[in-house]
Tab-separated table of C-alpha atoms and ligand atoms in Angstrom:
chain	number	residue	atom	x	y	z
A	5	UNK	CA	9.780	8.397	-2.919
A	6	UNK	CA	12.620	10.152	-1.318
A	7	UNK	CA	16.021	8.596	-0.756
A	8	UNK	CA	16.674	6.928	2.635
A	9	UNK	CA	19.134	4.894	4.564
A	10	UNK	CA	18.223	1.261	5.104
A	11	UNK	CA	19.156	-0.382	8.329
A	12	UNK	CA	18.895	-4.062	9.033
A	13	UNK	CA	19.514	-4.567	12.766
A	14	UNK	CA	19.744	-8.164	14.213
A	15	UNK	CA	18.757	-7.115	17.796
A	16	UNK	CA	16.066	-4.909	19.373
A	17	UNK	CA	18.673	-2.818	21.178
A	18	UNK	CA	20.442	-2.195	17.858
A	19	UNK	CA	17.051	-1.260	16.184
A	20	UNK	CA	16.156	1.038	19.143
A	21	UNK	CA	19.452	2.922	18.810
A	22	UNK	CA	18.506	3.689	15.194
A	23	UNK	CA	15.288	5.473	15.845
A	24	UNK	CA	14.883	9.165	16.126
A	25	UNK	CA	13.158	11.428	18.667
A	26	UNK	CA	10.945	13.144	16.084
A	27	UNK	CA	8.587	11.634	13.444
A	28	UNK	CA	10.275	11.897	10.044
A	29	UNK	CA	13.799	10.836	11.281
A	30	UNK	CA	13.187	7.089	11.078
A	31	UNK	CA	10.397	4.561	10.362
A	32	UNK	CA	10.201	1.027	11.331
A	33	UNK	CA	9.640	-1.463	8.651
A	34	UNK	CA	7.924	-4.760	9.187
A	35	UNK	CA	6.032	-6.261	6.236
A	36	UNK	CA	5.926	-3.064	4.352
A	37	UNK	CA	2.320	-3.546	3.117
A	38	UNK	CA	1.406	-0.005	4.403
A	39	UNK	CA	4.692	1.663	4.946
A	40	UNK	CA	5.756	1.477	1.228
A	41	UNK	CA	2.499	2.956	-0.019
A	42	UNK	CA	2.977	5.835	2.649
A	43	UNK	CA	6.418	6.502	1.407
A	44	UNK	CA	5.573	6.328	-2.262
A	45	UNK	CA	2.713	8.905	-1.635
A	46	UNK	CA	5.192	11.207	0.251
A	47	UNK	CA	2.976	10.988	3.399
A	48	UNK	CA	6.056	9.442	5.161
A	49	UNK	CA	9.503	10.571	4.071
A	50	UNK	CA	11.891	8.992	6.734
A	51	UNK	CA	15.543	9.652	6.522
A	52	UNK	CA	16.035	6.093	7.717
A	53	UNK	CA	14.102	2.941	7.434
A	54	UNK	CA	14.662	0.335	10.215
A	55	UNK	CA	13.946	-3.304	9.163
A	56	UNK	CA	12.708	-5.298	12.216
A	57	UNK	CA	11.914	-8.520	10.521
A	58	UNK	CA	15.295	-10.162	11.349
A	59	UNK	CA	14.949	-9.454	15.041
A	60	UNK	CA	14.230	-12.996	16.540
A	61	UNK	CA	12.941	-11.647	19.920
A	62	UNK	CA	10.043	-9.897	18.110
A	63	UNK	CA	8.472	-13.088	16.805
A	64	UNK	CA	6.660	-16.120	18.120
A	65	UNK	CA	3.461	-16.979	19.900
A	66	UNK	CA	3.722	-18.486	23.352
A	67	UNK	CA	1.711	-19.296	26.473
A	68	UNK	CA	2.345	-16.577	29.192
A	69	UNK	CA	0.660	-17.479	32.467
A	70	UNK	CA	-2.973	-18.108	31.569
A	71	UNK	CA	-2.862	-15.938	28.443
A	72	UNK	CA	-0.724	-15.600	25.286
A	73	UNK	CA	2.205	-13.530	24.204
A	74	UNK	CA	2.094	-12.637	20.512
A	75	UNK	CA	5.330	-11.058	19.135
A	76	UNK	CA	5.036	-8.049	16.815
A	77	UNK	CA	6.469	-9.539	13.768
A	78	UNK	CA	4.155	-12.584	13.803
A	79	UNK	CA	2.439	-12.500	10.412
A	80	UNK	CA	-1.392	-12.369	9.999
A	81	UNK	CA	-1.199	-15.904	8.576
A	82	UNK	CA	0.743	-17.283	11.471
A	83	UNK	CA	-1.764	-15.652	13.759
A	84	UNK	CA	-4.844	-16.954	11.875
A	85	UNK	CA	-3.513	-20.558	11.682
A	86	UNK	CA	-2.053	-20.829	15.290
A	87	UNK	CA	-3.868	-23.540	17.278
A	88	UNK	CA	-3.688	-21.683	20.629
A	89	UNK	CA	-4.973	-18.406	18.983
A	90	UNK	CA	-7.824	-20.310	17.435
A	91	UNK	CA	-8.831	-22.101	20.543
A	92	UNK	CA	-8.311	-19.230	23.073
A	93	UNK	CA	-9.160	-16.133	21.009
A	94	UNK	CA	-11.335	-17.076	17.940
A	95	UNK	CA	-12.295	-13.331	17.773
A	96	UNK	CA	-8.740	-12.533	16.868
A	97	UNK	CA	-8.234	-15.465	14.536
A	98	UNK	CA	-11.332	-14.509	12.731
A	99	UNK	CA	-10.136	-10.906	12.374
A	100	UNK	CA	-6.757	-12.103	10.937
A	101	UNK	CA	-8.354	-14.621	8.536
A	102	UNK	CA	-10.771	-12.020	7.180
A	103	UNK	CA	-7.930	-9.670	6.054
A	104	UNK	CA	-8.787	-10.246	2.427
A	105	UNK	CA	-5.793	-11.568	0.497
A	106	UNK	CA	-3.215	-14.377	1.191
A	107	UNK	CA	-0.555	-11.943	0.028
A	108	UNK	CA	-1.386	-9.365	2.730
A	109	UNK	CA	-1.674	-12.228	5.406
A	110	UNK	CA	1.753	-13.567	4.441
A	111	UNK	CA	3.594	-10.229	4.512
A	112	UNK	CA	1.524	-8.157	7.056
A	113	UNK	CA	2.521	-8.411	10.816
A	114	UNK	CA	0.401	-8.013	13.887
A	115	UNK	CA	2.512	-4.957	15.018
A	116	UNK	CA	2.147	-3.338	11.558
A	117	UNK	CA	-1.615	-3.941	11.581
A	118	UNK	CA	-2.034	-2.098	14.819
A	119	UNK	CA	0.351	0.761	13.677
A	120	UNK	CA	-1.037	1.051	10.131
A	121	UNK	CA	-2.067	4.552	9.214
A	122	UNK	CA	-5.861	5.536	8.576
A	123	UNK	CA	-7.243	4.835	5.160
A	124	UNK	CA	-9.318	8.212	5.052
A	125	UNK	CA	-8.875	9.379	1.419
A	126	UNK	CA	-8.393	12.972	2.646
A	127	UNK	CA	-5.377	11.844	4.731
A	128	UNK	CA	-3.961	9.750	1.986
A	129	UNK	CA	-4.195	12.724	-0.328
A	130	UNK	CA	-2.228	14.958	2.010
A	131	UNK	CA	-4.980	16.873	3.765
A	132	UNK	CA	-3.816	15.673	7.204
A	133	UNK	CA	-5.221	13.414	9.758
A	134	UNK	CA	-8.119	15.679	10.402
A	135	UNK	CA	-8.889	15.921	6.586
A	136	UNK	CA	-8.901	19.757	6.359
A	137	UNK	CA	-8.332	22.407	3.627
A	138	UNK	CA	-5.766	25.119	3.881
A	139	UNK	CA	-8.107	27.202	6.000
A	140	UNK	CA	-8.586	24.453	8.624
A	141	UNK	CA	-12.121	23.741	7.320
A	142	UNK	CA	-13.113	20.055	7.540
A	143	UNK	CA	-13.291	18.383	4.009
A	144	UNK	CA	-14.873	15.386	5.535
A	145	UNK	CA	-18.134	16.790	6.901
A	146	UNK	CA	-19.049	18.405	3.557
A	147	UNK	CA	-17.427	15.987	1.256
A	148	UNK	CA	-17.109	12.227	0.412
A	149	UNK	CA	-17.641	10.690	3.904
A	150	UNK	CA	-19.405	7.304	3.265
A	151	UNK	CA	-16.554	5.319	4.873
A	152	UNK	CA	-15.965	7.720	7.802
A	153	UNK	CA	-16.984	7.757	11.432
A	154	UNK	CA	-20.497	7.400	12.854
A	155	UNK	CA	-19.358	7.883	16.414
A	156	UNK	CA	-17.207	10.498	18.229
A	157	UNK	CA	-17.248	14.273	18.494
A	158	UNK	CA	-14.316	14.691	16.233
A	159	UNK	CA	-12.338	16.645	15.063
A	160	UNK	CA	-10.870	13.439	13.661
A	161	UNK	CA	-13.463	11.609	11.534
A	162	UNK	CA	-11.347	8.858	9.889
A	163	UNK	CA	-12.104	5.329	11.139
A	164	UNK	CA	-9.406	3.238	12.945
A	165	UNK	CA	-8.205	0.859	10.197
A	166	UNK	CA	-7.007	-2.049	12.224
A	167	UNK	CA	-9.254	-5.101	12.369
A	168	UNK	CA	-7.285	-6.442	15.488
A	169	UNK	CA	-7.983	-3.269	17.399
A	170	UNK	CA	-11.649	-4.031	18.491
A	171	UNK	CA	-10.767	-7.701	19.169
A	172	UNK	CA	-7.766	-6.864	21.370
A	173	UNK	CA	-9.671	-4.099	23.244
A	174	UNK	CA	-12.571	-6.597	23.991
A	175	UNK	CA	-10.011	-9.210	25.142
A	176	UNK	CA	-8.409	-6.773	27.608
A	177	UNK	CA	-4.958	-7.076	25.913
A	178	UNK	CA	-1.854	-4.892	26.397
A	179	UNK	CA	0.953	-3.914	24.095
A	180	UNK	CA	4.514	-3.386	25.087
A	181	UNK	CA	6.181	-0.284	23.780
A	182	UNK	CA	10.008	-0.194	24.145
A	183	UNK	CA	12.445	2.667	23.666
A	184	UNK	CA	16.169	2.893	24.380
A	185	UNK	CA	15.325	4.355	27.754
A	186	UNK	CA	12.846	1.775	28.959
A	187	UNK	CA	9.493	0.037	28.277
A	188	UNK	CA	5.821	0.499	29.020
A	189	UNK	CA	2.798	-1.729	28.787
A	190	UNK	CA	-0.129	0.112	27.360
A	191	UNK	CA	-3.796	-1.336	27.542
A	192	UNK	CA	-5.286	-1.754	24.065
A	193	UNK	CA	-8.080	0.534	25.264
A	194	UNK	CA	-5.475	3.479	25.553
A	195	UNK	CA	-3.338	2.525	22.599
A	196	UNK	CA	-5.708	4.083	19.947
A	197	UNK	CA	-6.302	7.801	20.376
A	198	UNK	CA	-8.525	10.306	18.584
A	199	UNK	CA	-6.033	13.163	17.546
A	200	UNK	CA	-7.065	16.657	18.186
A	201	UNK	CA	-4.536	18.180	15.714
A	202	UNK	CA	-2.848	17.117	12.406
A	203	UNK	CA	0.559	16.949	14.232
A	204	UNK	CA	-0.602	14.183	16.574
A	205	UNK	CA	-0.797	10.401	15.885
A	206	UNK	CA	-3.747	8.179	16.163
A	207	UNK	CA	-1.877	5.651	18.327
A	208	UNK	CA	0.161	6.032	21.568
A	209	UNK	CA	3.467	4.890	20.033
A	210	UNK	CA	6.240	7.573	20.084
A	211	UNK	CA	8.766	7.927	17.313
A	212	UNK	CA	11.586	6.388	19.410
A	213	UNK	CA	9.586	3.285	20.356
A	214	UNK	CA	8.995	-0.216	18.941
A	215	UNK	CA	5.935	-2.147	19.604
A	216	UNK	CA	7.476	-5.545	20.726
A	217	UNK	CA	4.588	-7.676	21.803
A	218	UNK	CA	0.862	-8.083	22.530
A	219	UNK	CA	-0.024	-9.766	25.832
A	220	UNK	CA	-3.581	-11.221	26.035
A	221	UNK	CA	-5.067	-12.514	29.388
A	222	UNK	CA	-7.352	-15.550	29.618
A	223	UNK	CA	-10.631	-14.638	28.144
A	224	UNK	CA	-14.247	-15.674	28.025
A	225	UNK	CA	-16.073	-16.911	25.021
A	226	UNK	CA	-15.320	-14.358	22.229
A	227	UNK	CA	-16.139	-13.706	18.608
A	228	UNK	CA	-15.653	-11.196	15.957
A	229	UNK	CA	-18.274	-10.381	13.168
A	230	UNK	CA	-17.284	-8.096	10.169
A	231	UNK	CA	-19.460	-6.637	7.482
A	232	UNK	CA	-17.564	-6.265	4.157
A	233	UNK	CA	-18.146	-5.627	0.573
A	234	UNK	CA	-18.497	-9.127	-0.873
A	235	UNK	CA	-15.257	-10.471	-2.263
A	236	UNK	CA	-13.487	-7.108	-2.066
A	237	UNK	CA	-9.800	-7.005	-1.055
A	238	UNK	CA	-10.638	-4.106	1.338
A	239	UNK	CA	-11.095	-3.071	4.903
A	240	UNK	CA	-14.457	-4.013	6.693
A	241	UNK	CA	-17.354	-1.420	6.538
A	242	UNK	CA	-18.103	-2.159	10.241
A	243	UNK	CA	-17.260	-4.887	12.656
A	244	UNK	CA	-17.812	-5.854	16.334
A	245	UNK	CA	-15.947	-7.987	18.659
A	246	UNK	CA	-17.400	-9.443	21.835
A	247	UNK	CA	-16.014	-11.206	24.934
A	248	UNK	CA	-18.425	-12.915	27.302
A	249	UNK	CA	-17.767	-14.280	30.703
A	250	UNK	CA	-20.473	-16.728	31.353
A	251	UNK	CA	-21.669	-18.413	34.525
A	252	UNK	CA	-24.454	-21.119	34.448
A	253	UNK	CA	-25.570	-19.947	31.038
A	254	UNK	CA	-25.874	-16.342	32.226
A	255	UNK	CA	-23.600	-13.433	31.134
A	256	UNK	CA	-21.470	-12.451	34.187
A	257	UNK	CA	-19.767	-9.612	32.269
A	258	UNK	CA	-19.528	-8.606	28.631
A	259	UNK	CA	-17.234	-6.332	26.559
A	260	UNK	CA	-18.666	-5.265	23.263
A	261	UNK	CA	-16.422	-3.193	20.848
A	262	UNK	CA	-17.258	-1.916	17.550
A	263	UNK	CA	-14.609	-1.384	14.708
A	264	UNK	CA	-14.440	0.870	11.710
A	265	UNK	CA	-17.016	3.240	13.080
A	266	UNK	CA	-14.843	5.917	14.862
A	267	UNK	CA	-11.258	7.072	15.203
A	268	UNK	CA	-10.729	4.402	17.792
A	269	UNK	CA	-12.295	0.966	18.460
A	270	UNK	CA	-15.652	2.042	19.997
A	271	UNK	CA	-16.998	0.459	23.319
A	272	UNK	CA	-20.704	-0.130	23.304
A	273	UNK	CA	-21.314	0.186	27.082
A	274	UNK	CA	-25.113	0.273	26.831
A	275	UNK	CA	-25.090	-3.105	25.010
A	276	UNK	CA	-22.686	-4.510	27.641
A	277	UNK	CA	-25.078	-3.422	30.454
A	278	UNK	CA	-28.078	-4.934	28.595
A	279	UNK	CA	-26.344	-8.343	28.426
A	280	UNK	CA	-25.145	-8.601	31.954
A	281	UNK	CA	-27.030	-10.933	34.132
A	282	UNK	CA	-29.072	-12.359	31.282
A	283	UNK	CA	-29.253	-15.445	29.195
A	284	UNK	CA	-28.423	-14.697	25.572
A	285	UNK	CA	-30.975	-15.342	22.809
A	286	UNK	CA	-31.777	-13.807	19.522
A	287	UNK	CA	-34.133	-11.171	20.895
A	288	UNK	CA	-31.683	-9.918	23.549
A	289	UNK	CA	-28.825	-9.799	20.890
A	290	UNK	CA	-31.073	-7.707	18.664
A	291	UNK	CA	-31.948	-5.196	21.525
A	292	UNK	CA	-28.160	-5.090	22.410
A	293	UNK	CA	-27.385	-4.129	18.750
A	294	UNK	CA	-29.960	-1.348	18.860
A	295	UNK	CA	-28.466	-0.066	22.176
A	296	UNK	CA	-24.968	-0.090	20.680
A	297	UNK	CA	-25.950	2.331	17.861
A	298	UNK	CA	-28.461	4.571	19.812
A	299	UNK	CA	-25.984	7.301	20.172
A	300	UNK	CA	-24.525	7.205	16.563
A	301	UNK	CA	-24.057	10.496	14.811
A	302	UNK	CA	-23.649	9.635	11.089
A	303	UNK	CA	-22.352	12.122	8.512
A	304	UNK	CA	-24.142	12.971	5.294
A	305	UNK	CA	-23.384	9.902	3.403
A	306	UNK	CA	-22.838	7.149	5.904
A	307	UNK	CA	-26.110	6.537	7.693
A	308	UNK	CA	-26.121	3.126	6.259
A	309	UNK	CA	-23.182	2.132	8.564
A	310	UNK	CA	-25.581	2.538	11.552
A	311	UNK	CA	-27.635	-0.403	10.452
A	312	UNK	CA	-24.438	-2.379	9.601
A	313	UNK	CA	-22.911	-1.787	13.081
A	314	UNK	CA	-26.226	-2.825	14.648
A	315	UNK	CA	-26.099	-6.020	12.795
A	316	UNK	CA	-22.520	-6.693	13.432
A	317	UNK	CA	-23.054	-6.354	17.314
A	318	UNK	CA	-26.013	-8.610	17.243
A	319	UNK	CA	-24.277	-11.381	15.183
A	320	UNK	CA	-20.999	-11.083	17.101
A	321	UNK	CA	-22.935	-11.572	20.460
A	322	UNK	CA	-24.780	-14.625	19.072
A	323	UNK	CA	-21.515	-15.951	17.632
A	324	UNK	CA	-19.736	-15.594	20.963
A	325	UNK	CA	-22.607	-17.345	22.751
A	326	UNK	CA	-22.380	-20.312	20.402
A	327	UNK	CA	-25.737	-19.496	18.761
A	328	UNK	CA	-26.801	-19.458	15.158
A	329	UNK	CA	-26.081	-16.067	13.522
B	8	LIG	C1	-5.809	-3.746	0.048
B	8	LIG	C2	-5.580	-3.920	1.457
B	8	LIG	C3	-6.516	-4.431	2.314
B	8	LIG	C4	-6.421	-4.436	3.771
B	8	LIG	N1	-7.378	-4.968	4.574
B	8	LIG	C5	-7.237	-4.871	5.865
B	8	LIG	C6	-8.298	-5.294	6.699
B	8	LIG	O1	-9.355	-5.772	6.346
B	8	LIG	N2	-8.054	-5.241	8.160
B	8	LIG	C7	-6.889	-4.741	8.627
B	8	LIG	O2	-6.857	-4.783	9.823
B	8	LIG	N3	-5.948	-4.354	7.775
B	8	LIG	C8	-5.994	-4.516	6.450
B	8	LIG	N4	-4.968	-4.023	5.656
B	8	LIG	C9	-3.809	-3.585	6.280
B	8	LIG	C10	-2.868	-4.592	6.447
B	8	LIG	O3	-3.200	-5.585	7.350
B	8	LIG	C11	-1.581	-3.816	7.028
B	8	LIG	O4	-1.044	-3.062	5.847
B	8	LIG	C12	-0.514	-4.781	7.638
B	8	LIG	O5	-0.991	-5.481	8.650
B	8	LIG	C13	0.674	-3.852	8.104
B	8	LIG	O6	1.601	-4.687	8.578
B	8	LIG	P1	3.096	-4.572	8.032
B	8	LIG	O7	3.873	-5.567	8.733
B	8	LIG	O8	3.061	-4.818	6.435
B	8	LIG	O9	3.353	-3.098	8.392
B	8	LIG	P2	4.312	-1.981	7.752
B	8	LIG	O10	3.762	-1.608	6.386
B	8	LIG	O11	5.722	-2.457	7.663
B	8	LIG	O12	4.206	-0.884	8.768
B	8	LIG	C14	3.005	-0.152	8.910
B	8	LIG	C15	3.206	1.073	9.929
B	8	LIG	O13	3.470	0.519	11.168
B	8	LIG	C16	4.759	0.867	11.658
B	8	LIG	N5	5.291	-0.393	12.313
B	8	LIG	C17	5.076	-1.669	11.794
B	8	LIG	N6	5.652	-2.512	12.820
B	8	LIG	C18	5.876	-1.771	13.914
B	8	LIG	C19	6.394	-2.025	15.195
B	8	LIG	N7	6.490	-3.372	15.628
B	8	LIG	N8	6.519	-1.087	16.144
B	8	LIG	C20	6.393	0.167	15.756
B	8	LIG	N9	6.005	0.484	14.500
B	8	LIG	C21	5.704	-0.398	13.722
B	8	LIG	C22	5.530	1.259	10.463
B	8	LIG	O14	6.639	2.071	10.751
B	8	LIG	C23	4.379	1.842	9.522
B	8	LIG	O15	4.102	3.140	9.908
B	8	LIG	C24	-5.167	-4.053	4.239
B	8	LIG	C25	-4.072	-3.591	3.389
B	8	LIG	C26	-4.338	-3.510	2.042
B	8	LIG	C27	-3.354	-2.949	1.189
């Protein structure tokens, strides 16, 4: 790890004044469960580390209109155990609870989860976000790609690591990104981006910004279903989050988002259309699962993820509808 200056601001304004205009000048530190690994592996070598855990205004979960405001430094454990979150957004509480170890849930924060870097082993070994050799040839397409993307036209083939991303996209949430010169609210559907070059990032955050809060509007009945290696302290293989607005037992509108299958959370529009105007039962959920993966383009070693994604969609729909999975 390279030497760095450590800053411990008490206010958001102070913290913003310590960030740089380019990546590499300063990194925000929340729980440190990803940042420290990135620094030890020389993937991030910031000149300054800005600890945000002592900034009170970045914490807390509170009602905001008919929805909720969740502060960026809320831990995964606080999120999973919060009564309002469990009642209004079980899909999010489920995603938080399934992050596999109590240590991670106690230290990791919601903002850090959304900003964590991809787990692609080529990226983590220093081959860049696109996982290329020195001649710009993809190492992913010809190499070890069993945990990589099954959707998207590339060139990025890592999968978005955040378990909260799919749930928050399905819930229609927004994040607030604040810099010294102002703030912007970004819909979760635009927060995750598929980079076209190694110099880009996989999220909309800029180097001089801090993600301060997540705003979630009132939602329908919602659920997340994750497929994981049994007992592993690891990320899901695939997941699906579903948000259903029901009227008289019939689906008025549906949002279905798959996770860990592409460089961003992946919306399954065909499944959504199939559900709209219908009453949910096991056969419809099965067909929606099939529709969700109809356009998958698996790589040489990850065809198995298509089946897992199909099952995740089907079970998330049944769960959101309150039916037996
Ligand atoms: C073994 C293991 C298994 C895991 N399994 C899962 C899983 O199943 N699902 C899942 O979603 N995650 C999983 N994680 C990831 C874990 O949830 C994240 O590491 C954690 O949530 C990151 O939060 P943090 O507060 O520790 O972030 P940090 O490590 O402090 O920061 C992570 C990154 O985000 C930036 N950052 C943090 N907060 C902010 C902010 N407010 N504004 C701007 N930038 C910010 C940092 O600069 C850094 O680049 C796993 C991690 C490990 C090690």
